[in-house]
PDB file of C-alpha atoms in Angstrom:
ATOM      1  CA  MET A1156       0.005   0.012  -0.034  1.00 73.00           C
ATOM      2  CA  SER A1157       1.368   3.402  -0.982  1.00 88.00           C
ATOM      3  CA  VAL A1158       1.700   6.281   1.476  1.00 88.00           C
ATOM      4  CA  GLN A1159      -1.025   8.158  -0.402  1.00 90.00           C
ATOM      5  CA  GLU A1160      -3.411   5.151  -0.177  1.00 90.00           C
ATOM      6  CA  ARG A1161      -2.760   4.793   3.559  1.00 88.00           C
ATOM      7  CA  LYS A1162      -3.404   8.530   4.071  1.00 89.00           C
ATOM      8  CA  GLN A1163      -6.648   8.269   2.126  1.00 92.00           C
ATOM      9  CA  ARG A1164      -7.723   5.276   4.206  1.00 93.00           C
ATOM     10  CA  GLU A1165      -6.801   7.087   7.422  1.00 92.00           C
ATOM     11  CA  ARG A1166      -8.738  10.138   6.348  1.00 93.00           C
ATOM     12  CA  ALA A1167     -11.790   8.048   5.501  1.00 93.00           C
ATOM     13  CA  GLU A1168     -11.560   6.313   8.879  1.00 95.00           C
ATOM     14  CA  ARG A1169     -11.376   9.687  10.733  1.00 94.00           C
ATOM     15  CA  GLU A1170     -14.377  10.964   8.792  1.00 95.00           C
ATOM     16  CA  ARG A1171     -16.376   7.834   9.725  1.00 96.00           C
ATOM     17  CA  LEU A1172     -15.328   8.349  13.336  1.00 96.00           C
ATOM     18  CA  ILE A1173     -16.477  11.954  13.309  1.00 96.00           C
ATOM     19  CA  VAL A1174     -19.848  11.052  11.788  1.00 97.00           C
ATOM     20  CA  ALA A1175     -20.397   8.040  14.091  1.00 97.00           C
ATOM     21  CA  THR A1176     -19.473  10.152  17.142  1.00 97.00           C
ATOM     22  CA  ALA A1177     -21.684  13.040  16.131  1.00 97.00           C
ATOM     23  CA  ARG A1178     -24.504  10.569  15.621  1.00 97.00           C
ATOM     24  CA  GLU A1179     -23.935   8.934  19.041  1.00 97.00           C
ATOM     25  CA  ILE A1180     -23.903  12.286  20.838  1.00 98.00           C
ATOM     26  CA  ALA A1181     -27.008  13.450  18.969  1.00 98.00           C
ATOM     27  CA  GLU A1182     -28.912  10.232  19.715  1.00 97.00           C
ATOM     28  CA  GLN A1183     -27.947  10.418  23.443  1.00 96.00           C
ATOM     29  CA  GLN A1184     -28.185  14.181  24.106  1.00 97.00           C
ATOM     30  CA  GLY A1185     -29.746  15.826  21.014  1.00 97.00           C
ATOM     31  CA  TRP A1186     -28.179  17.838  18.216  1.00 98.00           C
ATOM     32  CA  ASP A1187     -27.585  20.877  20.428  1.00 97.00           C
ATOM     33  CA  ALA A1188     -25.000  18.829  22.243  1.00 97.00           C
ATOM     34  CA  VAL A1189     -23.043  18.197  19.066  1.00 97.00           C
ATOM     35  CA  THR A1190     -20.295  20.810  18.885  1.00 95.00           C
ATOM     36  CA  THR A1191     -16.946  20.726  17.113  1.00 92.00           C
ATOM     37  CA  ARG A1192     -15.295  21.212  20.468  1.00 93.00           C
ATOM     38  CA  ARG A1193     -17.126  18.217  22.007  1.00 95.00           C
ATOM     39  CA  LEU A1194     -16.479  16.067  18.939  1.00 95.00           C
ATOM     40  CA  ALA A1195     -12.785  16.942  18.985  1.00 94.00           C
ATOM     41  CA  GLU A1196     -12.501  16.036  22.667  1.00 95.00           C
ATOM     42  CA  ARG A1197     -14.428  12.747  22.192  1.00 95.00           C
ATOM     43  CA  ILE A1198     -12.464  11.528  19.182  1.00 94.00           C
ATOM     44  CA  GLU A1199      -9.187  12.873  20.486  1.00 93.00           C
ATOM     45  CA  TYR A1200      -8.339  15.062  17.506  1.00 92.00           C
ATOM     46  CA  SER A1201      -7.959  18.787  17.367  1.00 91.00           C
ATOM     47  CA  GLN A1202     -10.714  21.041  16.105  1.00 92.00           C
ATOM     48  CA  PRO A1203      -8.643  21.921  12.979  1.00 92.00           C
ATOM     49  CA  VAL A1204      -8.567  18.267  12.082  1.00 91.00           C
ATOM     50  CA  LEU A1205     -12.389  18.192  12.240  1.00 91.00           C
ATOM     51  CA  TYR A1206     -12.504  21.321  10.066  1.00 93.00           C
ATOM     52  CA  GLY A1207     -10.248  19.488   7.609  1.00 92.00           C
ATOM     53  CA  HIS A1208     -13.095  17.064   7.052  1.00 94.00           C
ATOM     54  CA  PHE A1209     -16.224  19.188   7.627  1.00 95.00           C
ATOM     55  CA  ARG A1210     -16.566  22.968   7.445  1.00 94.00           C
ATOM     56  CA  GLY A1211     -18.917  22.824  10.387  1.00 93.00           C
ATOM     57  CA  LYS A1212     -21.879  21.233  12.111  1.00 96.00           C
ATOM     58  CA  ARG A1213     -24.117  21.693   9.088  1.00 97.00           C
ATOM     59  CA  GLU A1214     -21.901  19.441   6.984  1.00 97.00           C
ATOM     60  CA  ILE A1215     -21.697  16.875   9.751  1.00 97.00           C
ATOM     61  CA  ILE A1216     -25.512  16.853   9.913  1.00 98.00           C
ATOM     62  CA  GLY A1217     -25.528  16.350   6.157  1.00 98.00           C
ATOM     63  CA  ALA A1218     -23.115  13.379   6.483  1.00 98.00           C
ATOM     64  CA  VAL A1219     -25.305  11.817   9.169  1.00 98.00           C
ATOM     65  CA  ALA A1220     -28.329  12.354   6.938  1.00 98.00           C
ATOM     66  CA  MET A1221     -26.672  10.640   3.965  1.00 98.00           C
ATOM     67  CA  GLU A1222     -25.764   7.685   6.142  1.00 97.00           C
ATOM     68  CA  GLY A1223     -29.310   7.592   7.512  1.00 98.00           C
ATOM     69  CA  ALA A1224     -30.826   7.700   4.068  1.00 98.00           C
ATOM     70  CA  THR A1225     -28.850   4.617   3.053  1.00 98.00           C
ATOM     71  CA  GLU A1226     -29.890   2.870   6.224  1.00 98.00           C
ATOM     72  CA  MET A1227     -33.567   3.801   5.782  1.00 98.00           C
ATOM     73  CA  ALA A1228     -33.578   2.525   2.206  1.00 98.00           C
ATOM     74  CA  VAL A1229     -32.111  -0.794   3.311  1.00 98.00           C
ATOM     75  CA  ALA A1230     -34.681  -1.068   6.176  1.00 98.00           C
ATOM     76  CA  VAL A1231     -37.653  -0.322   3.811  1.00 98.00           C
ATOM     77  CA  ARG A1232     -36.440  -2.756   1.153  1.00 98.00           C
ATOM     78  CA  ALA A1233     -35.834  -5.500   3.744  1.00 98.00           C
ATOM     79  CA  ALA A1234     -39.275  -4.994   5.254  1.00 97.00           C
ATOM     80  CA  THR A1235     -41.085  -5.025   1.918  1.00 97.00           C
ATOM     81  CA  SER A1236     -39.212  -7.835   0.272  1.00 96.00           C
ATOM     82  CA  GLY A1237     -41.241 -10.652   1.877  1.00 93.00           C
ATOM     83  CA  ALA A1238     -44.650  -9.092   1.403  1.00 94.00           C
ATOM     84  CA  LYS A1239     -47.070 -11.307  -0.489  1.00 92.00           C
ATOM     85  CA  SER A1240     -49.411  -8.619  -1.750  1.00 92.00           C
ATOM     86  CA  PRO A1241     -49.314  -4.940  -2.614  1.00 91.00           C
ATOM     87  CA  ARG A1242     -51.281  -4.099   0.513  1.00 92.00           C
ATOM     88  CA  GLU A1243     -48.852  -6.034   2.737  1.00 94.00           C
ATOM     89  CA  ARG A1244     -45.967  -4.256   0.980  1.00 95.00           C
ATOM     90  CA  VAL A1245     -47.350  -0.800   1.639  1.00 96.00           C
ATOM     91  CA  ALA A1246     -48.168  -1.639   5.247  1.00 96.00           C
ATOM     92  CA  ALA A1247     -44.646  -3.089   5.752  1.00 97.00           C
ATOM     93  CA  LEU A1248     -43.152   0.034   4.248  1.00 97.00           C
ATOM     94  CA  ALA A1249     -45.181   2.214   6.586  1.00 97.00           C
ATOM     95  CA  HIS A1250     -44.116   0.207   9.639  1.00 97.00           C
ATOM     96  CA  ALA A1251     -40.485   0.123   8.569  1.00 98.00           C
ATOM     97  CA  TYR A1252     -40.417   3.875   8.045  1.00 98.00           C
ATOM     98  CA  LEU A1253     -42.108   4.670  11.366  1.00 98.00           C
ATOM     99  CA  ASP A1254     -39.851   2.150  13.172  1.00 97.00           C
ATOM    100  CA  PHE A1255     -36.766   3.748  11.644  1.00 98.00           C
ATOM    101  CA  ALA A1256     -37.906   7.195  12.748  1.00 98.00           C
ATOM    102  CA  ALA A1257     -38.644   5.998  16.258  1.00 97.00           C
ATOM    103  CA  ARG A1258     -35.355   4.048  16.689  1.00 97.00           C
ATOM    104  CA  ASN A1259     -33.165   6.758  15.167  1.00 97.00           C
ATOM    105  CA  PRO A1260     -34.610  10.133  16.159  1.00 97.00           C
ATOM    106  CA  ALA A1261     -31.341  12.113  15.680  1.00 97.00           C
ATOM    107  CA  VAL A1262     -30.743  10.626  12.266  1.00 98.00           C
ATOM    108  CA  TYR A1263     -34.369  11.193  11.346  1.00 98.00           C
ATOM    109  CA  ASP A1264     -33.943  14.851  12.409  1.00 98.00           C
ATOM    110  CA  ALA A1265     -30.733  15.097  10.321  1.00 98.00           C
ATOM    111  CA  LEU A1266     -32.640  13.773   7.308  1.00 97.00           C
ATOM    112  CA  PHE A1267     -35.861  15.715   7.564  1.00 96.00           C
ATOM    113  CA  GLN A1268     -35.780  18.424  10.196  1.00 96.00           C
ATOM    114  CA  LEU A1269     -32.356  19.967  10.242  1.00 97.00           C
ATOM    115  CA  ASP A1270     -30.333  21.924   7.632  1.00 96.00           C
ATOM    116  CA  GLY A1271     -27.603  19.624   6.464  1.00 96.00           C
ATOM    117  CA  GLY A1272     -26.966  21.553   3.318  1.00 96.00           C
ATOM    118  CA  LEU A1273     -28.381  18.864   1.124  1.00 95.00           C
ATOM    119  CA  ALA A1274     -30.626  19.343  -1.891  1.00 91.00           C
ATOM    120  CA  PHE A1275     -33.890  17.405  -1.937  1.00 92.00           C
ATOM    121  CA  ALA A1276     -35.973  16.716  -5.026  1.00 89.00           C
ATOM    122  CA  GLN A1277     -33.557  18.552  -7.364  1.00 91.00           C
ATOM    123  CA  GLU A1278     -31.078  17.661 -10.073  1.00 90.00           C
ATOM    124  CA  ASP A1279     -28.168  17.767  -7.635  1.00 93.00           C
ATOM    125  CA  THR A1280     -29.830  15.633  -4.918  1.00 96.00           C
ATOM    126  CA  PRO A1281     -27.189  13.219  -3.613  1.00 96.00           C
ATOM    127  CA  GLU A1282     -27.629   9.553  -4.574  1.00 97.00           C
ATOM    128  CA  PRO A1283     -28.398   8.218  -1.073  1.00 97.00           C
ATOM    129  CA  LEU A1284     -31.370  10.589  -0.802  1.00 97.00           C
ATOM    130  CA  LYS A1285     -32.569   9.654  -4.262  1.00 97.00           C
ATOM    131  CA  ASP A1286     -32.250   5.995  -3.386  1.00 97.00           C
ATOM    132  CA  ALA A1287     -34.213   6.363  -0.172  1.00 97.00           C
ATOM    133  CA  PHE A1288     -37.004   7.964  -2.139  1.00 97.00           C
ATOM    134  CA  ALA A1289     -36.741   5.218  -4.765  1.00 97.00           C
ATOM    135  CA  ALA A1290     -37.037   2.613  -2.003  1.00 97.00           C
ATOM    136  CA  LEU A1291     -40.379   4.211  -1.000  1.00 97.00           C
ATOM    137  CA  MET A1292     -41.581   4.465  -4.588  1.00 96.00           C
ATOM    138  CA  GLU A1293     -40.759   0.837  -5.352  1.00 95.00           C
ATOM    139  CA  SER A1294     -43.540  -0.230  -3.038  1.00 90.00           C
ATOM    140  CA  LEU A1295     -45.842   2.763  -3.306  1.00 93.00           C
ATOM    141  CA  GLY A1296     -45.748   3.276  -7.104  1.00 88.00           C
ATOM    142  CA  GLU A1297     -48.120   0.388  -7.686  1.00 87.00           C
ATOM    143  CA  ALA A1298     -50.471   1.632  -4.964  1.00 91.00           C
ATOM    144  CA  ALA A1299     -50.970   5.009  -6.573  1.00 91.00           C
ATOM    145  CA  GLY A1300     -53.977   4.008  -8.619  1.00 88.00           C
ATOM    146  CA  ASP A1301     -54.964   4.769 -12.193  1.00 90.00           C
ATOM    147  CA  GLY A1302     -54.198   8.255 -13.391  1.00 92.00           C
ATOM    148  CA  VAL A1303     -52.061   9.110 -10.363  1.00 93.00           C
ATOM    149  CA  GLU A1304     -48.439   9.923 -10.990  1.00 95.00           C
ATOM    150  CA  PRO A1305     -46.413   7.432  -8.803  1.00 95.00           C
ATOM    151  CA  GLY A1306     -43.874  10.037  -7.669  1.00 95.00           C
ATOM    152  CA  LEU A1307     -46.602  12.416  -6.521  1.00 95.00           C
ATOM    153  CA  PHE A1308     -48.393   9.619  -4.693  1.00 95.00           C
ATOM    154  CA  THR A1309     -45.138   8.600  -2.997  1.00 96.00           C
ATOM    155  CA  GLU A1310     -44.497  12.216  -1.896  1.00 96.00           C
ATOM    156  CA  THR A1311     -48.000  12.359  -0.432  1.00 95.00           C
ATOM    157  CA  PHE A1312     -47.830   9.019   1.318  1.00 96.00           C
ATOM    158  CA  TRP A1313     -44.363   9.904   2.653  1.00 96.00           C
ATOM    159  CA  ALA A1314     -45.651  13.238   3.931  1.00 97.00           C
ATOM    160  CA  ALA A1315     -48.423  11.356   5.850  1.00 97.00           C
ATOM    161  CA  LEU A1316     -45.797   8.971   7.350  1.00 97.00           C
ATOM    162  CA  HIS A1317     -43.580  11.891   8.244  1.00 97.00           C
ATOM    163  CA  GLY A1318     -46.498  13.632   9.968  1.00 97.00           C
ATOM    164  CA  LEU A1319     -47.251  10.445  11.963  1.00 97.00           C
ATOM    165  CA  ALA A1320     -43.625   9.953  12.969  1.00 98.00           C
ATOM    166  CA  THR A1321     -43.119  13.616  13.960  1.00 97.00           C
ATOM    167  CA  LEU A1322     -46.400  14.055  15.818  1.00 97.00           C
ATOM    168  CA  THR A1323     -46.049  10.782  17.683  1.00 97.00           C
ATOM    169  CA  ARG A1324     -42.518  11.578  18.746  1.00 95.00           C
ATOM    170  CA  ALA A1325     -43.558  15.052  19.908  1.00 95.00           C
ATOM    171  CA  GLY A1326     -46.248  13.465  22.118  1.00 96.00           C
ATOM    172  CA  ARG A1327     -49.054  15.043  19.993  1.00 97.00           C
ATOM    173  CA  LEU A1328     -50.397  11.608  19.019  1.00 96.00           C
ATOM    174  CA  PRO A1329     -50.635   8.689  21.442  1.00 95.00           C
ATOM    175  CA  PRO A1330     -48.186   5.930  20.373  1.00 93.00           C
ATOM    176  CA  GLU A1331     -50.534   3.130  21.127  1.00 94.00           C
ATOM    177  CA  TYR A1332     -52.613   3.917  18.040  1.00 95.00           C
ATOM    178  CA  ILE A1333     -49.857   3.534  15.527  1.00 94.00           C
ATOM    179  CA  GLU A1334     -51.335   0.312  14.086  1.00 95.00           C
ATOM    180  CA  PRO A1335     -54.848   1.721  13.463  1.00 96.00           C
ATOM    181  CA  ARG A1336     -53.299   4.847  11.866  1.00 96.00           C
ATOM    182  CA  VAL A1337     -51.191   2.763   9.502  1.00 96.00           C
ATOM    183  CA  GLU A1338     -54.228   0.647   8.588  1.00 95.00           C
ATOM    184  CA  LEU A1339     -56.316   3.743   7.908  1.00 95.00           C
ATOM    185  CA  LEU A1340     -53.531   5.279   5.820  1.00 94.00           C
ATOM    186  CA  VAL A1341     -53.051   2.159   3.782  1.00 94.00           C
ATOM    187  CA  ASP A1342     -56.803   1.461   3.386  1.00 92.00           C
ATOM    188  CA  ARG A1343     -57.793   5.025   2.444  1.00 90.00           C
ATOM    189  CA  LEU A1344     -54.819   6.345   0.522  1.00 87.00           C
ATOM    190  CA  ALA A1345     -53.376   3.348  -1.281  1.00 84.00           C
ATOM    191  CA  VAL A1346     -55.225   1.538  -4.036  1.00 79.00           C
ATOM    192  CA  VAL A1347     -54.202  -1.977  -3.136  1.00 71.00           C
TER     193      VAL A1347
END
């Protein structure tokens, strides 16, 4: 291995460590607790080393969001792969999405609540974000119904799931009614 390859590998490892540590702090204490000073102390590098990887917290949030988008796409695809019918697939997608949001609140916030400097629904949208949306559309496209554009239906269904996830987490909706809400959403919105 050349010196340059070793340096690139070490740089990538430091970047992964920064992102993992930021994510860990955010999941335990919230995003307000994630500061470059705290990250530098936790990973035992100087703040200038952090700034050599990320210009600031916004870019770190973006990196966590990109990682989260990949994980969410994997979770959705895994949950929907064994479904025997379109209705089961849509319900499995809804549960996987809501479970992901509940298990990973800081990552979910990085993806959908905080400014990570990422473009959504644009030409320059990063691939992990496009793939996460594609994972949703793979199951929801067939549930759109005749004359309904699959992308538009996916956006609308996703918005409903986001509302359920956000309102439940904020204590605005009682969590014990998740299942009836998912059934209502699938039965009334999806044509399956």
